[in-house]
Amino acid sequence: DQQVKQNSPSLSVQEGRISILNCDYTNSMFDYFLWYKKYPAEGPTFLISISSIKDKNEDGRFTVFLNKSAKHLSLHIVPSQPGDSAVYFCAAAGGSQGNLIFGKGTKLSVKP
Amino acid sequence: DAGVIQSPRHEVTEMGQEVTLRCKPISGHNSLFWYRQTMMRGLELLIYFNNNVPIDDSGMPEDRFSAKMPNASFSTLKIQPSEPRDSAVYFCASSLASASLRGYTFGSGTRLTVV
């Protein structure tokens, strides 16, 4: 039973355009949500997070939106750059779940 | 800080052999996690420790897997005997708490191939 789902295995975007990565979750008790970025042959690195009491958090080109009623969050990258090409993992924790639960990831390719 | 250090980076072993993966967490972090990444299952938590004590090992696939944390600066994940289906990338991560908005810091992983 997957509590965190990333239904798009891959996404291709043109450089300069917006990238939107989506994530759905099933556990309404999750308190916070995180996005990680992973390059090949490296470990995941923390990108941005949001608390369940907020609906938006912005950090430079990266913005995370949280829609609690829909149990959905998204990561927007604008403008997208070729260096953003990586696998992006959505993660969540909270309630009885004391540790991070990850989605399966979405591979983003930004074309020059 | 050098970050989370994992060794070896790559391991190729024959089925039936014992495999030991090693992890040095970030100094001062009191939580340590072992994750496994596969194409089919993504990143799945195997076990985590708080203050060197195993808290949840429900993700450990079977008795062939064991993990220890003898002190705050070292942990091992052992597979004995190894099987081809254990082939995956194994990540160690550490954090100041079991989970927070700051997330975990991951090591670079150990790519295990069992032939």
CSV table of N, CA and C in Angstrom, one decimal, chain A residues 3-112:
chain,number,residue,atom,x,y,z
A,3,GLN,N,1.7,4.9,0.3
A,3,GLN,CA,1.1,6.1,1.0
A,3,GLN,C,1.5,7.4,0.2
A,4,VAL,N,2.6,7.3,-0.5
A,4,VAL,CA,3.0,8.5,-1.3
A,4,VAL,C,3.2,8.0,-2.8
A,5,LYS,N,2.5,8.7,-3.7
A,5,LYS,CA,2.5,8.2,-5.1
A,5,LYS,C,3.0,9.3,-6.0
A,6,GLN,N,3.9,9.0,-6.9
A,6,GLN,CA,4.3,9.8,-8.0
A,6,GLN,C,3.9,9.1,-9.2
A,7,ASN,N,2.9,9.5,-9.9
A,7,ASN,CA,2.3,8.7,-11.0
A,7,ASN,C,3.0,8.9,-12.3
A,8,SER,N,3.8,9.9,-12.4
A,8,SER,CA,4.5,10.1,-13.7
A,8,SER,C,6.0,9.7,-13.5
A,9,PRO,N,6.4,8.6,-14.2
A,9,PRO,CA,7.7,8.1,-14.0
A,9,PRO,C,8.7,9.1,-14.7
A,10,SER,N,8.3,9.9,-15.7
A,10,SER,CA,9.2,10.8,-16.4
A,10,SER,C,8.5,12.0,-16.9
A,11,LEU,N,9.3,13.1,-17.1
A,11,LEU,CA,8.7,14.3,-17.6
A,11,LEU,C,9.8,15.0,-18.4
A,12,SER,N,9.5,15.5,-19.6
A,12,SER,CA,10.4,16.2,-20.4
A,12,SER,C,10.0,17.6,-20.6
A,13,VAL,N,10.9,18.6,-20.4
A,13,VAL,CA,10.5,20.0,-20.5
A,13,VAL,C,11.6,20.8,-21.3
A,14,GLN,N,11.2,21.8,-21.9
A,14,GLN,CA,12.1,22.6,-22.7
A,14,GLN,C,12.8,23.6,-21.7
A,15,GLU,N,14.1,23.9,-21.9
A,15,GLU,CA,14.8,24.9,-21.1
A,15,GLU,C,14.0,26.2,-21.1
A,16,GLY,N,13.9,26.8,-19.9
A,16,GLY,CA,13.2,28.1,-19.7
A,16,GLY,C,11.8,28.0,-19.4
A,17,ARG,N,11.2,26.8,-19.7
A,17,ARG,CA,9.8,26.7,-19.4
A,17,ARG,C,9.6,26.2,-18.0
A,18,ILE,N,8.3,26.0,-17.5
A,18,ILE,CA,8.0,25.6,-16.2
A,18,ILE,C,8.0,24.0,-16.2
A,19,SER,N,8.6,23.5,-15.1
A,19,SER,CA,8.4,22.0,-14.8
A,19,SER,C,7.5,21.9,-13.6
A,20,ILE,N,6.5,21.0,-13.8
A,20,ILE,CA,5.6,20.7,-12.7
A,20,ILE,C,5.6,19.2,-12.4
A,21,LEU,N,6.0,18.9,-11.2
A,21,LEU,CA,6.1,17.5,-10.7
A,21,LEU,C,5.0,17.3,-9.7
A,22,ASN,N,4.3,16.2,-9.8
A,22,ASN,CA,3.1,16.0,-8.9
A,22,ASN,C,3.3,14.8,-8.0
A,23,CYS,N,2.6,14.9,-6.9
A,23,CYS,CA,2.7,13.9,-5.8
A,23,CYS,C,1.4,13.8,-5.1
A,24,ASP,N,0.9,12.6,-4.9
A,24,ASP,CA,-0.4,12.4,-4.2
A,24,ASP,C,-0.1,11.5,-2.9
A,25,TYR,N,-0.8,11.7,-1.9
A,25,TYR,CA,-0.6,10.9,-0.7
A,25,TYR,C,-2.0,10.5,-0.1
A,26,THR,N,-1.9,9.4,0.7
A,26,THR,CA,-3.2,8.9,1.2
A,26,THR,C,-3.4,9.1,2.7
A,27,ASN,N,-2.3,9.4,3.4
A,27,ASN,CA,-2.4,9.5,4.9
A,27,ASN,C,-2.7,11.0,5.3
A,28,SER,N,-3.8,11.3,5.8
A,28,SER,CA,-4.2,12.6,6.1
A,28,SER,C,-3.5,13.1,7.4
A,29,MET,N,-2.8,12.2,8.0
A,29,MET,CA,-2.0,12.6,9.3
A,29,MET,C,-0.6,13.1,9.0
A,30,PHE,N,-0.2,13.1,7.7
A,30,PHE,CA,1.1,13.6,7.4
A,30,PHE,C,1.3,15.1,7.9
A,31,ASP,N,2.4,15.4,8.5
A,31,ASP,CA,2.6,16.8,9.0
A,31,ASP,C,3.4,17.6,8.1
A,32,TYR,N,4.3,17.0,7.3
A,32,TYR,CA,5.2,17.8,6.4
A,32,TYR,C,5.6,16.9,5.3
A,33,PHE,N,6.0,17.7,4.2
A,33,PHE,CA,6.3,17.1,2.9
A,33,PHE,C,7.6,17.6,2.4
A,34,LEU,N,8.4,16.8,1.8
A,34,LEU,CA,9.7,17.2,1.3
A,34,LEU,C,9.8,16.8,-0.2
A,35,TRP,N,10.7,17.5,-0.9
A,35,TRP,CA,11.1,17.1,-2.2
A,35,TRP,C,12.7,16.9,-2.1
A,36,TYR,N,13.1,15.8,-2.8
A,36,TYR,CA,14.5,15.5,-2.9
A,36,TYR,C,14.8,15.4,-4.4
A,37,LYS,N,16.1,15.8,-4.7
A,37,LYS,CA,16.6,15.6,-6.0
A,37,LYS,C,17.7,14.6,-6.0
A,38,LYS,N,17.8,13.8,-7.1
A,38,LYS,CA,18.8,12.8,-7.1
A,38,LYS,C,19.4,12.7,-8.5
A,39,TYR,N,20.8,13.0,-8.5
A,39,TYR,CA,21.6,12.8,-9.7
A,39,TYR,C,22.1,11.3,-9.8
A,40,PRO,N,22.4,10.8,-11.0
A,40,PRO,CA,22.9,9.5,-11.1
A,40,PRO,C,24.2,9.3,-10.2
A,41,ALA,N,24.3,8.1,-9.6
A,41,ALA,CA,25.5,7.8,-8.8
A,41,ALA,C,25.7,8.7,-7.6
A,42,GLU,N,24.6,9.4,-7.2
A,42,GLU,CA,24.7,10.2,-6.0
A,42,GLU,C,23.5,9.9,-5.1
A,43,GLY,N,23.6,10.3,-3.8
A,43,GLY,CA,22.4,10.1,-3.0
A,43,GLY,C,21.4,11.2,-3.2
A,44,PRO,N,20.2,11.0,-2.7
A,44,PRO,CA,19.2,12.1,-2.8
A,44,PRO,C,19.6,13.3,-2.0
A,45,THR,N,19.4,14.5,-2.5
A,45,THR,CA,19.7,15.7,-1.7
A,45,THR,C,18.4,16.5,-1.5
A,46,PHE,N,18.3,17.0,-0.3
A,46,PHE,CA,17.1,17.8,0.1
A,46,PHE,C,16.9,19.0,-0.7
A,47,LEU,N,15.7,19.3,-1.2
A,47,LEU,CA,15.5,20.4,-2.1
A,47,LEU,C,14.6,21.5,-1.4
A,48,ILE,N,13.4,21.1,-1.0
A,48,ILE,CA,12.5,22.1,-0.4
A,48,ILE,C,11.4,21.3,0.4
A,49,SER,N,10.8,21.9,1.4
A,49,SER,CA,9.8,21.2,2.2
A,49,SER,C,8.7,22.2,2.5
A,50,ILE,N,7.6,21.6,3.0
A,50,ILE,CA,6.4,22.4,3.4
A,50,ILE,C,5.7,21.7,4.6
A,51,SER,N,5.3,22.6,5.5
A,51,SER,CA,4.5,22.1,6.6
A,51,SER,C,3.0,22.0,6.2
A,52,SER,N,2.3,21.1,6.9
A,52,SER,CA,0.9,20.9,6.5
A,52,SER,C,0.0,22.1,6.9
A,53,ILE,N,0.6,23.1,7.6
A,53,ILE,CA,-0.2,24.3,8.0
A,53,ILE,C,-0.1,25.3,6.9
A,54,LYS,N,0.7,25.1,5.9
A,54,LYS,CA,0.9,26.0,4.8
A,54,LYS,C,0.4,25.5,3.5
A,55,ASP,N,0.2,26.3,2.5
A,55,ASP,CA,-0.2,25.8,1.2
A,55,ASP,C,0.8,26.1,0.1
A,56,LYS,N,1.9,26.9,0.5
A,56,LYS,CA,2.9,27.3,-0.5
A,56,LYS,C,4.2,27.6,0.2
A,57,ASN,N,5.3,27.1,-0.4
A,57,ASN,CA,6.6,27.5,0.1
A,57,ASN,C,7.5,27.7,-1.1
A,58,GLU,N,8.2,28.8,-1.1
A,58,GLU,CA,9.0,29.2,-2.2
A,58,GLU,C,10.5,29.4,-1.9
A,59,ASP,N,11.4,28.9,-2.8
A,59,ASP,CA,12.8,29.1,-2.5
A,59,ASP,C,13.4,29.2,-3.9
A,60,GLY,N,13.6,30.5,-4.3
A,60,GLY,CA,14.2,30.8,-5.6
A,60,GLY,C,13.4,30.3,-6.7
A,61,ARG,N,13.9,29.4,-7.6
A,61,ARG,CA,13.2,28.9,-8.7
A,61,ARG,C,12.2,27.8,-8.3
A,62,PHE,N,12.3,27.3,-7.1
A,62,PHE,CA,11.5,26.2,-6.7
A,62,PHE,C,10.3,26.6,-5.8
A,63,THR,N,9.1,26.1,-6.1
A,63,THR,CA,7.9,26.4,-5.3
A,63,THR,C,7.2,25.1,-5.1
A,64,VAL,N,6.8,24.8,-3.8
A,64,VAL,CA,6.0,23.7,-3.5
A,64,VAL,C,4.6,24.1,-3.1
A,65,PHE,N,3.6,23.5,-3.7
A,65,PHE,CA,2.2,23.8,-3.4
A,65,PHE,C,1.6,22.6,-2.7
A,66,LEU,N,0.8,22.8,-1.7
A,66,LEU,CA,0.1,21.8,-1.0
A,66,LEU,C,-1.4,22.0,-1.0
A,67,ASN,N,-2.1,21.0,-1.5
A,67,ASN,CA,-3.6,21.0,-1.5
A,67,ASN,C,-4.0,19.9,-0.5
A,68,LYS,N,-4.3,20.2,0.7
A,68,LYS,CA,-4.6,19.2,1.7
A,68,LYS,C,-5.9,18.5,1.4
A,69,SER,N,-6.9,19.2,0.9
A,69,SER,CA,-8.2,18.6,0.7
A,69,SER,C,-8.1,17.5,-0.4
A,70,ALA,N,-7.2,17.8,-1.4
A,70,ALA,CA,-7.0,16.8,-2.5
A,70,ALA,C,-5.9,15.8,-2.2
A,71,LYS,N,-5.2,16.0,-1.0
A,71,LYS,CA,-4.1,15.2,-0.7
A,71,LYS,C,-3.1,15.2,-1.9
A,72,HIS,N,-2.7,16.4,-2.3
A,72,HIS,CA,-1.9,16.5,-3.4
A,72,HIS,C,-0.9,17.6,-3.2
A,73,LEU,N,0.4,17.4,-3.7
A,73,LEU,CA,1.4,18.5,-3.7
A,73,LEU,C,2.1,18.5,-5.0
A,74,SER,N,2.6,19.6,-5.3
A,74,SER,CA,3.4,19.7,-6.6
A,74,SER,C,4.6,20.6,-6.4
A,75,LEU,N,5.6,20.3,-7.2
A,75,LEU,CA,6.8,21.1,-7.2
A,75,LEU,C,6.9,21.8,-8.5
A,76,HIS,N,7.0,23.1,-8.5
A,76,HIS,CA,7.2,23.9,-9.7
A,76,HIS,C,8.6,24.4,-9.8
A,77,ILE,N,9.2,24.3,-10.9
A,77,ILE,CA,10.5,24.8,-11.2
A,77,ILE,C,10.4,25.8,-12.4
A,78,VAL,N,10.7,27.0,-12.1
A,78,VAL,CA,10.6,28.0,-13.2
A,78,VAL,C,11.7,29.1,-13.0
A,79,PRO,N,12.5,29.4,-14.0
A,79,PRO,CA,12.5,28.6,-15.3
A,79,PRO,C,13.4,27.4,-15.1
A,80,SER,N,13.0,26.3,-15.9
A,80,SER,CA,13.8,25.1,-15.8
A,80,SER,C,15.1,25.3,-16.6
A,81,GLN,N,16.1,24.6,-16.0
A,81,GLN,CA,17.5,24.6,-16.6
A,81,GLN,C,18.0,23.2,-16.8
A,82,PRO,N,18.9,23.0,-17.8
A,82,PRO,CA,19.4,21.6,-18.0
A,82,PRO,C,19.9,21.0,-16.8
A,83,GLY,N,20.5,21.8,-15.9
A,83,GLY,CA,21.1,21.2,-14.6
A,83,GLY,C,20.0,20.7,-13.7
A,84,ASP,N,18.8,21.0,-14.0
A,84,ASP,CA,17.7,20.5,-13.1
A,84,ASP,C,17.3,19.0,-13.5
A,85,SER,N,17.9,18.5,-14.6
A,85,SER,CA,17.6,17.2,-15.0
A,85,SER,C,18.1,16.2,-14.0
A,86,ALA,N,17.2,15.4,-13.4
A,86,ALA,CA,17.5,14.6,-12.3
A,86,ALA,C,16.2,13.8,-12.0
A,87,VAL,N,16.3,12.9,-11.0
A,87,VAL,CA,15.1,12.2,-10.5
A,87,VAL,C,14.6,13.0,-9.2
A,88,TYR,N,13.3,13.3,-9.2
A,88,TYR,CA,12.8,14.0,-8.0
A,88,TYR,C,11.9,13.1,-7.2
A,89,PHE,N,12.2,13.0,-5.9
A,89,PHE,CA,11.4,12.2,-5.0
A,89,PHE,C,10.6,13.1,-4.1
A,90,CYS,N,9.3,12.7,-4.0
A,90,CYS,CA,8.4,13.3,-3.0
A,90,CYS,C,8.5,12.5,-1.7
A,91,ALA,N,8.4,13.1,-0.6
A,91,ALA,CA,8.4,12.4,0.7
A,91,ALA,C,7.5,13.0,1.7
A,92,ALA,N,7.0,12.2,2.6
A,92,ALA,CA,6.1,12.8,3.7
A,92,ALA,C,6.3,12.0,5.0
A,93,ALA,N,5.9,12.7,6.1
A,93,ALA,CA,6.1,12.1,7.4
A,93,ALA,C,5.1,12.8,8.3
A,94,GLY,N,4.8,12.1,9.5
A,94,GLY,CA,3.9,12.7,10.5
A,94,GLY,C,2.9,11.7,11.0
A,95,GLY,N,2.2,12.1,12.0
A,95,GLY,CA,1.2,11.2,12.6
A,95,GLY,C,1.9,10.1,13.2
A,96,SER,N,1.5,8.9,13.0
A,96,SER,CA,2.2,7.7,13.5
A,96,SER,C,3.4,7.3,12.7
A,97,GLN,N,3.6,8.0,11.6
A,97,GLN,CA,4.7,7.7,10.7
A,97,GLN,C,5.9,8.6,11.1
A,98,GLY,N,6.8,8.1,11.9
A,98,GLY,CA,7.9,8.9,12.4
A,98,GLY,C,9.0,9.1,11.4
A,99,ASN,N,9.0,8.4,10.3
A,99,ASN,CA,10.1,8.6,9.4
A,99,ASN,C,9.5,8.9,8.0
A,100,LEU,N,10.4,9.3,7.1
A,100,LEU,CA,10.0,9.8,5.8
A,100,LEU,C,9.6,8.6,4.9
A,101,ILE,N,8.4,8.7,4.3
A,101,ILE,CA,8.0,7.8,3.3
A,101,ILE,C,8.1,8.4,1.9
A,102,PHE,N,8.8,7.7,1.0
A,102,PHE,CA,9.1,8.3,-0.3
A,102,PHE,C,8.2,7.7,-1.4
A,103,GLY,N,8.0,8.6,-2.4
A,103,GLY,CA,7.4,8.1,-3.6
A,103,GLY,C,8.5,7.4,-4.5
A,104,LYS,N,8.1,6.9,-5.7
A,104,LYS,CA,9.0,6.2,-6.5
A,104,LYS,C,9.9,7.1,-7.4
A,105,GLY,N,9.5,8.4,-7.4
A,105,GLY,CA,10.4,9.3,-8.2
A,105,GLY,C,9.8,9.6,-9.5
A,106,THR,N,10.2,10.8,-10.0
A,106,THR,CA,9.9,11.2,-11.4
A,106,THR,C,11.2,11.7,-12.0
A,107,LYS,N,11.5,11.2,-13.2
A,107,LYS,CA,12.7,11.6,-13.8
A,107,LYS,C,12.5,12.8,-14.7
A,108,LEU,N,13.1,13.9,-14.4
A,108,LEU,CA,12.9,15.1,-15.2
A,108,LEU,C,14.0,15.3,-16.1
A,109,SER,N,13.7,15.6,-17.4
A,109,SER,CA,14.7,15.9,-18.4
A,109,SER,C,14.4,17.3,-18.9
A,110,VAL,N,15.4,18.2,-18.8
A,110,VAL,CA,15.2,19.5,-19.3
A,110,VAL,C,16.1,19.7,-20.6
A,111,LYS,N,15.4,19.9,-21.7
A,111,LYS,CA,16.1,19.9,-23.0
A,111,LYS,C,16.6,21.3,-23.3
A,112,PRO,N,17.9,21.5,-23.7
A,112,PRO,CA,18.4,22.8,-24.1
A,112,PRO,C,17.7,23.4,-25.3
